[in-house]
Every structure is written in structure tokens, then in C-alpha cells.
Amino acid sequence: MTLGKTFSAFIWTIFGLVLISASPALFHDTHLTVYSFLTQILQLLKEAIQPGHILYVNPLSHVKRHLFPDFFTPYWYSLTLVFGTYLFSIILAIVLSTLLIFLKKWTIGLFKGVLFTFESLPDIFIILIMQYFLVWFYKRTGHHLVHFVQYGTNRIYVLPICVMAILPTIYLTKIMLVNLGNELTEPYIDLAKSKGLNQAEVVNKHVLRNTLISTFYHSRSVLWMLLSNLLMVEYFFNLNGVTYFILYYYQPIVLLMGLLLMFVPLFVAQNGLQHLIEWYTGRKGEGLNVKDL
Amino acid sequence: MLRIFKQPLFLIGFLVICGLLITSFWYSFQTGGHVKKLGLLYDQSGKLLGLPPFTPKDVPPFGTDENGYPLLFIILNGAKYTLLFSLVIGILRTFIGLAVGLIVSVTPLKIKSTPSTLFQAIQTVPISLVLYFILQPAIFDNDKYVFFMDVIRYSGGYSQYPPTTLWDVVLFETILLTAVSVPLVSKMFADEARDLLKKEYVNVSKTLGASKWTQIRKHVLPELMPKVFVVWIQQIIQALLIIGQLGVLQLYFGGTDVIRRAMETDVIPRTNEWSGFIGYQYQNFGATPWTVLIPLAFFFLVILSYNLLLEGFNRTRERQKFSKKMAKRKGATAPSKAPVLQQSDFHISS
């Protein structure tokens, strides 16, 4: 993808986000109301031009406040969670898969089975099991393992990141295992071994470095996966993040601003990563695909 | 085709899902949707043992909810709604996506590039959040719908609006849940079809005068069929996950009763559909955790079975491909096994 194409995709997606934020106005009960949809779009565009003037209303006290300085607190928190989870799951996947590759073949098969099972877990199930386990553990031993719910202004990071990282880590580990397996059949591995390097050195110095690029390339889609997990995590752990804010102070313009502000950094990260990789390797994206997953 | 049922993973997944569906229908047929509510429990000497909710230990296998209904009954009764609904949504998503994708793949490039990037925006948002805002008014702020039964009963004066029925809302949800994933699915099929249309044998048929429709029907569709199955199963899983998330946000697609009291609003699912039940029971998660975790475990079981089905399908396909390749290689090498030149072919000339 050239830079120009990326830019046009960016603009079009932003317009798409406007349409999505206006879409609740498209329906009244279950009837189509196209006219109010169109006026809603115009209204949104008009409001979005002057972000400093956007007001949000507290549904309980009906107090109006300016959206913008207030919105940044939950926004930074959510961004920290998303990118923290992203980095954590990449690191965890690399560590896991490099450890797994040293095991015997049937153990790898066993682990693949475990990963396969865990992959089917719905995110809600993971969250609730985790909550239940922590409460049970606290009742049993009287120790808090980690803070598992937000109260007041103290923010929790460890548990949400761990919970959100489970599914991406499995996904990335699967990709890494396939990549590492493919790379290990390359002829240069035999050459390196015949020269007297041991397995650990070969994996560390050559195989891992060659597969990392492809893994990073695939990890981009994880970012969007995290966004829908974020909603559930913030809902259940009562975290004051972006999706919670949107859910609580819902207005079309708040929805638009939330979606937009989450979209921009993720889009920049995703495409920046892609351009960086393509520039660094001199290969286009198609050459990096993992065929059989 | 029948060979696929010999693949154990496929068979397990298939049996679990079919078993759940059949048991669910059989069970609700047997009980007529009603089951004995457990009230106070006494032992033989007349000592009070307990009152609902019973834990799974008290009333095996799964305990009861706080009204005293056995969880086993609720889960079996609700399975049919959840499973059938996700199945239907999966079919709709896949086939509408396929149709749109095929149409897109044969249209000229200029027309399609713009809307496709526009619709891709839907991937970049948490979809259940947006669905929540669309569905919420249809379900909550609609007292005509909520008290529809009362309206009939008391034949009150709601005449200016036709009341929204349960089926309207279910239809509405189905359309929405389908619409949100059509852009993605159709793009995938369009890419796939475009690659196939570039193949040599398709080009040959084009030069022989095949129309676009013939190319699609004869060359693209047969190649796409396995992919269609895979996408169908994947979309079912996606639909299940979204239904679950919406259920947690208290939008129950199997009908929602909103009871407004003076101080509070109760939102009660009308059927025992799983996601609704989970969402409803989450309010009592602290007191009766099993009423949330056990239905969720069934959710997990269903998704796992679908994944097993998919894995089994892929493995069978790979084996077929492999054996085809082997057969081809054998066929190619077989004639060359006979030595071309015999010793008798050579003559030593003096």
C-alpha cells in the first residue's frame, strides 16, 4: 500500500465512522427513518468541527460539562490498556513459542490442543472466571492477588491487561509456531547445525529473527480484536475507560469522538508498523503471509 | 462427502451440536416448556433443608436459579433459541456476503473501490457497542411492545401505532447482526473470486466466449464452496460471541420484558435463551455464581464444538488435496518407470 492509498483509506474510514455514529438515528423502534439519519449526519459534522464546544450530559444529575478536557482521562487509560495488552501479548507469545519449539513433537501437539481449546473461550467467560477465582482465593486465604475492580480514582492495570491478553497471545503463539516450524525446515538450518551450532543458538540467532517480522505483520489485526474486548473488560471490571464513558454518557457526538479518538492511534500504529516492516525488509505484505493456519 | 464424518474431530463437534439441538427440542416437547419449580426442600423427618437458589451440590447436576427452576431445564430449553438463531445469522451473513462479493468481483474497478473502504470502517469499532445503541431504543423505550400482552388483555386504547411484536424485534436484530458483517465477508469473497478469475483456465474459457455469469458459476463457485462452509462456521461463532456480549448488556434477543416500577426498572428475558439468561443472572453473580458460569460453560462448549467441526473439515480437505497430489504424481511418473532405451537398442558397430 502506498502512502497516498493509506491516506485515502484513512479519510474514508473517518467518514464511515461518522455514518456509524449516526446509525442509531436510522431506526426509530424498528422502522427506518432516513431523514433523521441525514440530519443526524449533518449535526454530527457541524458539532465535530468545533470540538471545544461539545457538551456531555450526566444522565442522573443532568449537569452539562465540556467533553474535552474530561474525556482525555478515560481515553489515556483505555489507550494504555490496549497498547499495554498488545505489547504484553507479543512478548508472551514470543517467549512461549520459542520455549515450545524446543520440546518434543508430541508435547508441541499437546500444547497446540490446549491452545485450540482456550481459543474457543468467550471473552465474557474468561473475565467472569477470573473474577470468581479471585474472590474465591480471597475468601480462602485472605490475600488480594491483584485489585480486580476499580473504585474511586485508583486505576488497575494488571488484571485487565492479563485478561485481555489471553486471546491475542494464543493467536500470536499459533502463528509463531507455524512460522518457526516452517523456518526450521529451511536448508540454512542444516548448514548451521552441520557447522556445530546447537539448536538454541540457531533458534535464537537466526530463526527467531527471521520469523519476528512476519509475526509483527500479523499482530496488526490484534489491535482491532482488542477494541471489542475492551468493551467487555471495562464493563465487567467497572473501569473508567472510553467504552464505559460512551456507554454511560451516550450521545451520538460522544460516540463519534470516542470511536474517532480510538481509531486514529490504532490506525497510525497499524499502518506505521506495516510501512516500517516493508521499508525494513524490502518485501511487500503478500510475501509475508502464513498460508496454512 | 460422507468421508468427512469419519474424521473424529468433525464428528465430535457435529454430534455435540446436533445432540444439544435435538435434546433441547425433545425436552421442551416433553415438558411443554413447563417444569416443576422447586420450592422449600424438606428431608424425610420434615426438617427444612433449604430454599432456592440451590447450589449444584444440593440439586444435581446444575442447581437451580433463585426462582427454584432447575438450571438443567433452563439450559436445555434455551439451547434451541441460541443455536438456531446463530445458525440462521451465520447462513444469512455467508450467503448475502457471497452474493455481494461475487457481484463486486465482476464490477469494474472504479466503482467498487470507494464504498469498500467506506464500509471497512465497521471493522474498526467495537461492534456490540454500536449495536447496543441501535437496539436499545427498540427494546427499552417501547412500552407499546413491552405491554403488548396487557394491551390485548385489557383492550386498551393503543390504536395510533401498531405495537411492535416480539417477531419484529427478532427480525430487526437478525437484519442488524447480518448487516454488520456483510462488508467484511463480501470483501473476502470478492478478493478470493478475483484471484480465481485471474487463473489461466478461466482466461481460456473467457476466450472461448464464456460470459461473466458462466465464469462465476462454472469456475469460481465450485472452488469457493469449501471456503463458504468455513466462513459459515466462523460467522456462527462470531454471531454467538456478539449475542453473548449483547446479552450481558441486557439486550436479550429472545424477547425482553421491561417492567417499570416506581423506583426501578426490571429487565427480564422472556425466553430462556442463553445470552439473555446470563445477562439477567449476572446481577446475582455474587450470590449465585453457578447460574452465570454454567450457561457460559455451555457457550464455550458450543463454540469449541464448532471449532472442532472446522478443524476436522480442514484436515479432511488437506488429506484430500494431499492424496490428489500423490495420485497425480504417481500418474505422471508411472509411464517413465519403464526404461526407454533397452540394451537391445544399442548395436555395436564394428
XYZ file of C-alpha atoms in Angstrom:
643
model
C 0.000 0.000 0.000
C 1.353 3.368 -0.926
C 1.159 6.321 1.412
C -1.465 8.015 -0.736
C -3.702 4.966 -0.612
C -3.279 4.732 3.132
C -4.268 8.358 3.471
C -7.386 7.940 1.352
C -8.347 4.860 3.361
C -7.910 6.957 6.499
C -10.242 9.695 5.245
C -12.862 7.242 4.033
C -12.816 5.326 7.273
C -13.348 8.531 9.221
C -16.365 9.274 7.096
C -17.523 5.710 7.688
C -17.193 6.311 11.431
C -19.451 9.358 11.104
C -22.038 7.185 9.378
C -21.737 4.527 12.059
C -22.145 7.048 14.864
C -25.223 8.441 13.166
C -26.710 4.998 12.524
C -28.801 4.837 15.734
C -30.840 7.673 14.191
C -31.526 5.496 11.154
C -34.055 3.491 13.119
C -36.939 4.557 15.240
C -38.025 1.478 17.151
C -37.764 -0.931 14.255
C -38.775 1.476 11.494
C -36.392 3.071 9.027
C -36.122 6.834 9.336
C -33.772 8.014 6.620
C -34.493 11.704 7.022
C -33.461 11.851 10.665
C -30.348 9.855 9.746
C -29.309 12.511 7.238
C -29.970 15.373 9.640
C -28.021 13.476 12.284
C -25.017 13.232 9.963
C -25.094 16.962 9.298
C -25.499 17.650 13.002
C -22.513 15.438 13.823
C -20.312 17.107 11.232
C -21.342 20.522 12.497
C -20.518 19.601 16.084
C -17.287 17.800 15.232
C -15.847 20.893 13.579
C -15.796 22.680 16.944
C -14.674 20.042 19.421
C -14.143 22.648 22.130
C -17.864 23.347 22.330
C -19.116 19.785 22.703
C -21.101 19.242 25.879
C -21.971 15.978 27.507
C -24.798 15.453 29.968
C -24.744 13.447 33.128
C -27.816 11.205 32.865
C -28.528 11.333 36.595
C -27.893 14.936 37.582
C -28.446 16.463 34.092
C -25.355 18.612 34.589
C -23.737 19.675 31.332
C -19.972 19.754 31.064
C -17.443 20.292 28.307
C -16.388 16.978 26.791
C -12.827 17.737 26.036
C -10.638 18.064 28.990
C -12.784 15.449 30.764
C -12.658 12.893 28.011
C -8.886 12.573 27.986
C -8.616 10.851 31.367
C -10.575 7.712 30.356
C -9.077 7.960 26.896
C -5.457 7.706 28.039
C -6.411 4.921 30.370
C -8.003 2.869 27.577
C -5.101 3.537 25.234
C -2.674 2.383 27.914
C -4.687 -0.792 28.346
C -4.875 -1.535 24.616
C -1.236 -0.895 23.810
C -0.094 -2.473 27.058
C -2.025 -5.614 26.197
C -0.667 -5.540 22.675
C 2.958 -5.395 23.778
C 2.426 -7.872 26.589
C 0.803 -10.446 24.329
C 3.530 -10.123 21.692
C 6.261 -10.627 24.264
C 4.406 -13.505 25.875
C 3.808 -15.160 22.504
C 7.473 -14.903 21.566
C 8.603 -16.374 24.872
C 6.002 -19.145 24.783
C 6.634 -20.227 21.226
C 10.416 -20.200 21.497
C 10.146 -22.332 24.614
C 7.650 -24.659 22.947
C 9.785 -25.218 19.881
C 12.437 -26.923 21.984
C 10.015 -29.522 23.265
C 9.406 -32.950 21.806
C 6.982 -33.197 18.938
C 4.111 -34.794 20.838
C 4.368 -32.169 23.586
C 4.043 -29.477 20.958
C 0.955 -31.268 19.666
C -0.448 -31.359 23.194
C 0.154 -27.642 23.662
C -1.454 -26.933 20.327
C -4.511 -28.797 21.566
C -4.554 -26.726 24.737
C -4.249 -23.516 22.730
C -7.043 -24.703 20.461
C -9.335 -25.277 23.441
C -8.523 -21.956 25.064
C -9.123 -20.160 21.806
C -12.788 -21.121 21.948
C -13.319 -19.406 25.295
C -15.728 -16.491 25.005
C -14.196 -13.328 26.448
C -17.052 -12.980 28.930
C -16.271 -16.418 30.300
C -12.604 -15.584 30.839
C -13.480 -12.360 32.649
C -16.080 -13.919 34.937
C -13.996 -16.976 35.757
C -11.144 -14.670 36.652
C -13.357 -12.551 38.914
C -14.826 -15.603 40.555
C -11.428 -17.146 41.091
C -10.017 -14.003 42.696
C -12.939 -13.679 45.068
C -12.727 -17.350 45.927
C -8.991 -17.023 46.525
C -9.547 -14.020 48.758
C -12.194 -15.836 50.771
C -9.942 -18.837 51.163
C -6.673 -17.185 52.054
C -7.465 -13.572 52.872
C -4.963 -12.309 50.316
C -5.640 -9.990 47.415
C -3.742 -11.348 44.440
C -4.426 -8.211 42.411
C -7.029 -5.484 42.547
C -9.888 -6.747 40.499
C -12.323 -3.876 40.421
C -11.906 -0.161 40.157
C -13.196 2.021 42.913
C -12.772 5.751 43.216
C -9.862 7.095 41.257
C -7.281 4.375 41.640
C -6.658 2.653 38.350
C -5.981 -1.016 37.862
C -3.758 -2.274 35.097
C -2.502 -5.760 35.840
C -5.706 -7.747 35.754
C -7.393 -6.165 32.718
C -4.206 -6.468 30.712
C -3.786 -10.114 31.713
C -7.397 -10.910 30.847
C -7.347 -9.094 27.549
C -4.011 -10.613 26.584
C -5.169 -14.230 26.716
C -6.849 -14.466 23.316
C -4.273 -12.402 21.367
C -1.442 -14.373 22.936
C -2.978 -17.644 21.784
C -3.498 -16.264 18.305
C 0.054 -14.962 18.037
C 1.570 -18.100 19.535
C -0.191 -20.198 16.921
C 1.195 -18.018 14.158
C 4.679 -18.095 15.682
C 4.618 -21.880 15.965
C 3.679 -22.259 12.298
C 6.314 -19.739 11.261
C 9.035 -21.291 13.400
C 8.138 -24.753 12.127
C 8.375 -23.574 8.516
C 11.613 -21.756 9.132
C 13.230 -24.775 10.780
C 12.894 -26.792 7.572
C 14.979 -24.270 5.619
C 18.306 -25.587 4.307
C 20.391 -22.995 6.134
C 19.379 -24.576 9.433
C 21.018 -27.835 8.420
C 24.089 -25.919 7.325
C 24.290 -24.070 10.620
C 23.868 -27.286 12.558
C 26.477 -29.061 10.497
C 28.894 -26.287 11.357
C 28.413 -27.127 15.007
C 25.877 -24.596 16.279
C 23.428 -26.042 18.747
C 19.656 -25.772 18.466
C 19.347 -22.928 20.957
C 21.849 -20.796 19.107
C 20.227 -21.451 15.754
C 16.771 -20.593 17.055
C 17.926 -17.511 18.893
C 20.246 -16.066 16.280
C 18.509 -16.941 13.039
C 15.073 -18.492 13.219
C 13.541 -16.102 15.709
C 14.817 -13.021 13.923
C 13.520 -14.227 10.599
C 10.067 -15.033 11.903
C 9.635 -11.931 14.049
C 8.858 -9.766 11.058
C 6.038 -11.980 9.932
C 4.692 -12.130 13.469
C 4.678 -8.367 13.791
C 2.951 -8.191 10.469
C 0.168 -10.462 11.674
C -0.097 -8.802 15.066
C -1.613 -5.707 13.485
C -5.036 -7.274 13.293
C -4.843 -7.991 17.021
C -5.275 -4.288 17.694
C -8.839 -4.291 16.371
C -9.564 -7.534 18.184
C -8.602 -5.815 21.428
C -11.045 -2.999 20.874
C -14.115 -5.203 21.145
C -12.626 -6.995 24.144
C -12.094 -3.622 25.765
C -15.846 -3.049 25.997
C -16.434 -6.236 27.982
C -13.408 -5.759 30.223
C -14.365 -2.189 31.062
C -17.970 -3.189 31.642
C -17.219 -6.053 33.999
C -14.294 -4.577 35.876
C -16.050 -1.232 36.152
C -13.131 0.588 34.571
C -13.478 4.243 33.666
C -12.324 3.833 30.100
C -13.530 5.084 26.768
C -16.215 2.489 26.098
C -17.568 2.832 29.603
C -17.691 6.586 29.152
C -19.560 6.211 25.855
C -21.971 3.728 27.353
C -22.726 5.918 30.339
C -22.855 9.366 28.725
C -24.270 8.261 25.405
C -24.869 10.894 22.770
C -24.132 10.487 19.048
C -21.334 13.036 19.243
C -19.745 11.332 22.258
C -19.871 8.039 20.375
C -18.273 9.653 17.327
C -15.493 11.275 19.340
C -14.804 8.053 21.201
C -14.644 5.933 18.064
C -12.560 8.533 16.265
C -10.044 9.010 19.033
C -9.622 5.258 19.436
C -9.346 4.765 15.698
C -6.614 7.302 14.972
C -3.790 5.928 17.157
C -4.610 2.329 16.259
C -4.652 3.165 12.563
C -1.363 5.024 12.835
C 0.190 2.154 14.781
C -1.069 -0.452 12.330
C -0.033 1.317 9.149
C 3.152 2.709 10.596
C 4.159 -0.810 11.538
C 3.331 -2.075 8.085
C 5.291 0.644 6.285
C 8.185 0.215 8.672
C 8.320 -3.525 8.044
C 8.042 -3.130 4.298
C 10.742 -0.488 4.295
C 12.987 -2.564 6.552
C 12.625 -5.847 4.696
C 12.048 -4.517 1.204
C 9.280 -7.080 0.860
C 5.633 -6.383 0.227
C 2.962 -7.714 2.532
C 1.947 -10.625 0.364
C 5.339 -12.258 0.687
C 4.957 -12.500 4.439
C 1.664 -14.335 4.653
C 1.295 -17.522 6.574
C -0.736 -19.730 4.316
C -1.926 -22.585 6.466
C -3.311 -21.510 9.794
C -18.803 -36.037 1.206
C -19.634 -38.805 3.650
C -15.963 -39.352 4.245
C -15.899 -36.236 6.394
C -17.958 -37.960 9.083
C -15.125 -40.415 9.559
C -12.908 -37.565 10.724
C -13.210 -37.836 14.535
C -12.895 -34.127 15.295
C -15.631 -33.237 12.849
C -17.824 -35.999 14.196
C -17.431 -34.886 17.816
C -18.319 -31.301 17.006
C -21.239 -32.353 14.874
C -22.603 -34.759 17.485
C -22.384 -32.257 20.332
C -24.247 -29.541 18.469
C -26.868 -31.838 16.951
C -27.245 -33.588 20.282
C -27.860 -30.321 22.088
C -30.382 -29.182 19.500
C -32.283 -32.466 19.445
C -32.285 -32.797 23.224
C -33.498 -29.237 23.505
C -36.418 -29.802 21.159
C -37.252 -33.181 22.628
C -37.105 -31.814 26.149
C -39.326 -28.825 25.525
C -41.702 -31.096 23.637
C -41.865 -33.464 26.586
C -42.297 -30.845 29.242
C -44.232 -28.372 27.095
C -41.918 -25.630 28.277
C -43.026 -26.095 31.874
C -41.161 -27.811 34.621
C -41.746 -28.308 38.282
C -40.468 -25.430 40.296
C -38.581 -26.464 43.390
C -39.847 -24.749 46.496
C -38.803 -25.407 50.057
C -36.938 -28.646 50.458
C -37.595 -30.970 53.433
C -35.946 -34.216 54.414
C -37.935 -37.310 55.488
C -38.390 -36.252 59.079
C -39.827 -32.948 57.940
C -36.787 -30.869 58.705
C -36.303 -27.883 56.422
C -33.237 -28.426 54.262
C -33.199 -25.238 52.321
C -34.889 -22.872 49.941
C -33.972 -21.819 46.433
C -31.498 -20.994 44.989
C -29.970 -24.439 45.418
C -26.333 -24.981 44.610
C -25.255 -27.685 42.140
C -24.285 -29.736 45.176
C -27.830 -29.675 46.603
C -29.711 -30.293 43.380
C -27.555 -32.127 40.871
C -26.446 -31.642 38.199
C -26.545 -27.845 37.923
C -28.584 -26.475 40.810
C -31.448 -24.013 40.437
C -31.850 -20.316 39.868
C -33.282 -18.047 42.540
C -36.848 -18.882 41.497
C -36.263 -22.578 42.013
C -36.188 -23.625 38.369
C -33.575 -26.318 37.730
C -30.730 -24.934 35.647
C -30.598 -28.058 33.506
C -34.115 -27.356 32.314
C -33.356 -23.720 31.600
C -30.225 -24.528 29.634
C -31.853 -27.270 27.590
C -34.924 -25.162 26.959
C -32.864 -22.179 25.893
C -30.387 -24.058 23.696
C -32.716 -24.204 20.737
C -33.166 -20.440 20.523
C -29.479 -19.632 20.786
C -28.297 -22.371 18.447
C -30.918 -21.834 15.762
C -30.593 -18.073 15.856
C -26.820 -18.184 15.440
C -27.201 -20.782 12.687
C -29.614 -18.589 10.758
C -27.475 -15.496 11.178
C -24.444 -17.462 10.013
C -26.273 -18.602 6.883
C -27.561 -15.125 6.095
C -24.186 -13.485 6.633
C -22.369 -16.010 4.490
C -24.754 -16.153 1.572
C -25.523 -12.455 1.369
C -21.790 -11.806 1.704
C -21.102 -14.340 -1.049
C -23.666 -12.809 -3.377
C -22.415 -9.277 -2.775
C -18.799 -10.384 -3.084
C -19.401 -12.115 -6.407
C -21.229 -9.092 -7.783
C -18.403 -6.845 -6.612
C -15.765 -9.114 -8.137
C -17.187 -8.701 -11.632
C -17.846 -4.963 -11.490
C -15.261 -2.565 -12.913
C -12.602 -1.368 -10.516
C -13.515 2.312 -10.315
C -16.977 1.818 -8.909
C -16.176 -0.535 -6.095
C -13.023 0.887 -4.512
C -14.740 3.818 -2.811
C -17.606 2.110 -0.999
C -15.424 -0.776 0.056
C -13.051 1.465 2.005
C -16.053 3.277 3.432
C -17.649 0.109 4.724
C -14.394 -1.232 6.135
C -14.834 1.328 8.899
C -17.107 -1.171 10.582
C -14.093 -3.331 11.417
C -12.507 -0.577 13.418
C -15.250 -0.156 16.005
C -16.368 -2.374 18.882
C -19.415 -3.667 17.083
C -21.522 -4.641 20.071
C -21.249 -1.073 21.370
C -22.792 0.348 18.208
C -25.402 -2.411 18.047
C -26.297 -1.620 21.620
C -27.217 1.960 20.781
C -29.277 0.892 17.781
C -31.116 -1.915 19.523
C -31.590 -0.336 22.900
C -34.387 2.082 21.907
C -36.205 -0.648 20.012
C -36.253 -2.796 23.116
C -36.400 -0.383 26.023
C -38.184 2.819 25.122
C -41.024 0.931 23.606
C -43.714 0.406 26.166
C -46.195 -0.446 23.438
C -44.148 -3.521 22.809
C -43.475 -4.261 26.412
C -47.063 -4.236 27.446
C -48.387 -5.724 24.255
C -49.913 -8.647 26.092
C -51.537 -6.281 28.555
C -52.913 -4.243 25.705
C -54.676 -7.277 24.336
C -55.829 -8.335 27.739
C -57.387 -5.045 28.701
C -58.029 -3.970 25.105
C -56.774 -0.532 25.971
C -56.574 2.344 23.583
C -53.202 1.939 21.878
C -54.545 2.384 18.404
C -52.444 5.069 16.735
C -49.359 2.836 16.476
C -49.227 -0.802 15.544
C -47.468 -2.365 18.521
C -44.042 -3.810 17.836
C -44.196 -7.518 18.425
C -41.554 -9.933 19.552
C -41.103 -11.099 15.981
C -40.480 -7.556 14.780
C -37.643 -7.189 17.239
C -36.188 -10.616 16.450
C -36.325 -9.831 12.736
C -34.758 -6.439 13.376
C -31.910 -7.995 15.330
C -31.352 -10.609 12.670
C -31.113 -7.971 9.953
C -28.726 -5.849 12.018
C -26.487 -8.715 13.050
C -26.321 -9.778 9.415
C -25.696 -6.305 8.071
C -22.717 -5.593 10.324
C -20.641 -8.426 8.946
C -21.651 -8.350 5.273
C -18.949 -5.775 4.338
C -16.163 -7.925 5.726
C -17.442 -11.248 4.379
C -18.213 -9.848 0.949
C -14.785 -8.261 0.685
C -13.163 -11.570 1.496
C -15.214 -13.437 -1.082
C -14.633 -10.703 -3.652
C -10.853 -10.936 -3.186
C -10.979 -14.689 -3.410
C -13.179 -14.630 -6.532
C -10.974 -12.051 -8.215
C -7.943 -14.256 -7.683
C -9.785 -17.206 -9.174
C -10.977 -15.162 -12.153
C -7.346 -14.401 -12.966
C -6.461 -18.088 -13.306
C -5.411 -19.453 -16.656
C -8.247 -21.865 -17.164
C -10.758 -19.093 -16.553
C -8.956 -16.982 -19.130
C -9.191 -19.848 -21.585
C -12.926 -20.165 -21.029
C -13.205 -16.396 -21.484
C -11.557 -16.570 -24.884
C -13.930 -19.375 -25.782
C -16.781 -16.959 -25.144
C -17.928 -17.662 -21.592
C -19.945 -14.857 -20.069
C -19.189 -13.415 -16.624
C -22.023 -15.423 -15.137
C -20.750 -18.658 -16.673
C -17.254 -17.987 -15.394
C -18.599 -17.446 -11.909
C -20.921 -20.437 -11.994
C -18.575 -22.922 -13.602
C -15.190 -21.915 -12.266
C -15.431 -19.688 -9.226
C -18.305 -21.163 -7.247
C -17.108 -24.790 -7.189
C -13.703 -23.618 -5.963
C -15.265 -21.366 -3.351
C -17.613 -23.968 -1.851
C -15.280 -25.300 0.873
C -14.462 -21.711 1.783
C -18.177 -20.978 2.072
C -18.532 -23.727 4.653
C -15.557 -22.449 6.632
C -16.874 -18.890 6.586
C -20.307 -20.071 7.622
C -18.966 -21.783 10.740
C -16.729 -18.818 11.547
C -19.655 -16.450 11.230
C -21.762 -18.625 13.523
C -19.046 -18.341 16.154
C -18.815 -14.592 15.645
C -22.581 -14.284 15.940
C -22.580 -16.309 19.155
C -19.934 -14.055 20.670
C -21.830 -10.891 19.746
C -25.126 -12.320 21.015
C -23.378 -13.140 24.266
C -21.985 -9.620 24.595
C -25.369 -8.063 23.863
C -26.970 -10.359 26.394
C -24.539 -9.143 29.027
C -25.506 -5.572 28.136
C -29.094 -6.614 28.897
C -30.389 -6.782 25.333
C -31.970 -10.197 25.105
C -32.910 -11.121 21.595
C -35.375 -13.748 22.728
C -37.729 -11.050 23.892
C -37.266 -8.578 26.701
C -39.836 -7.639 29.275
C -39.237 -4.249 30.783
C -41.144 -3.788 33.982
C -41.166 -0.220 35.180
C -41.814 0.240 38.827
C -41.876 3.460 40.758
C -38.237 3.365 41.737
C -36.529 0.900 39.471
C -36.724 -0.809 36.127
C -36.523 -4.566 35.859
C -35.360 -6.092 32.612
C -36.375 -9.700 32.318
C -35.682 -12.044 29.421
C -38.833 -13.643 28.084
C -37.332 -16.932 26.939
C -34.580 -18.981 28.494
C -32.260 -18.101 25.655
C -28.696 -18.400 26.933
C -27.234 -14.958 26.465
C -30.304 -13.333 27.960
C -30.236 -15.676 30.892
C -26.566 -14.965 31.502
C -27.101 -11.228 31.297
C -30.047 -11.419 33.657
C -28.293 -13.643 36.164
C -25.161 -11.524 36.205
C -26.939 -9.189 38.617
C -26.809 -12.008 41.171
C -23.310 -13.125 40.269
C -22.102 -12.714 43.812
C -24.901 -14.784 45.337
C -25.428 -17.484 42.721
C -22.295 -17.682 40.569
C -23.234 -21.050 39.106
C -26.252 -19.636 37.287
C -23.846 -17.499 35.257
C -20.852 -19.760 34.913
C -22.665 -22.940 33.883
C -24.548 -21.397 30.931
C -21.288 -19.700 29.935
C -19.596 -23.083 30.043
C -22.238 -24.304 27.602
C -21.485 -21.325 25.384
C -17.866 -22.383 25.490
C -18.817 -25.978 24.688
C -20.791 -24.916 21.620
C -18.025 -22.669 20.318
C -15.481 -25.410 20.945
C -17.612 -27.892 19.010
C -17.881 -25.515 16.079
C -14.121 -25.068 16.128
C -13.662 -28.844 16.223
C -16.005 -29.148 13.261
C -13.923 -26.614 11.393
C -10.639 -28.263 12.290
C -11.948 -31.672 11.204
C -13.170 -30.209 7.943
C -9.817 -28.564 7.223
C -7.925 -31.746 7.990
C -10.087 -33.804 5.658
C -9.607 -31.227 2.931
C -5.860 -31.264 3.396
C -5.757 -35.028 3.219
C -7.861 -34.991 0.076
C -5.575 -32.426 -1.504
C -2.569 -34.436 -0.462
C -3.906 -37.712 -1.838
C -4.902 -35.983 -5.073
C -1.407 -34.601 -5.380
C 0.091 -38.005 -4.713
C -2.204 -39.602 -7.281
C -1.181 -37.005 -9.827
C 2.485 -37.534 -9.133
C 2.090 -41.307 -9.435
C 0.196 -40.924 -12.683
C 2.898 -38.699 -14.064
C 5.773 -40.901 -13.101
C 4.230 -44.276 -13.909
C 4.994 -44.436 -17.645
C 8.530 -43.244 -17.171
C 9.263 -46.192 -14.937
C 9.705 -48.409 -17.946
C 13.190 -47.791 -19.302
C 13.016 -46.011 -22.610
C 16.164 -47.443 -24.019
C 16.793 -51.159 -23.903
C 20.119 -52.781 -24.199
C 18.970 -54.309 -27.405
C 18.560 -50.853 -28.855
C 22.258 -50.435 -28.998
C 24.250 -52.029 -31.654
C 27.923 -52.094 -31.515
C 29.119 -51.226 -34.868
C 32.369 -52.574 -35.898
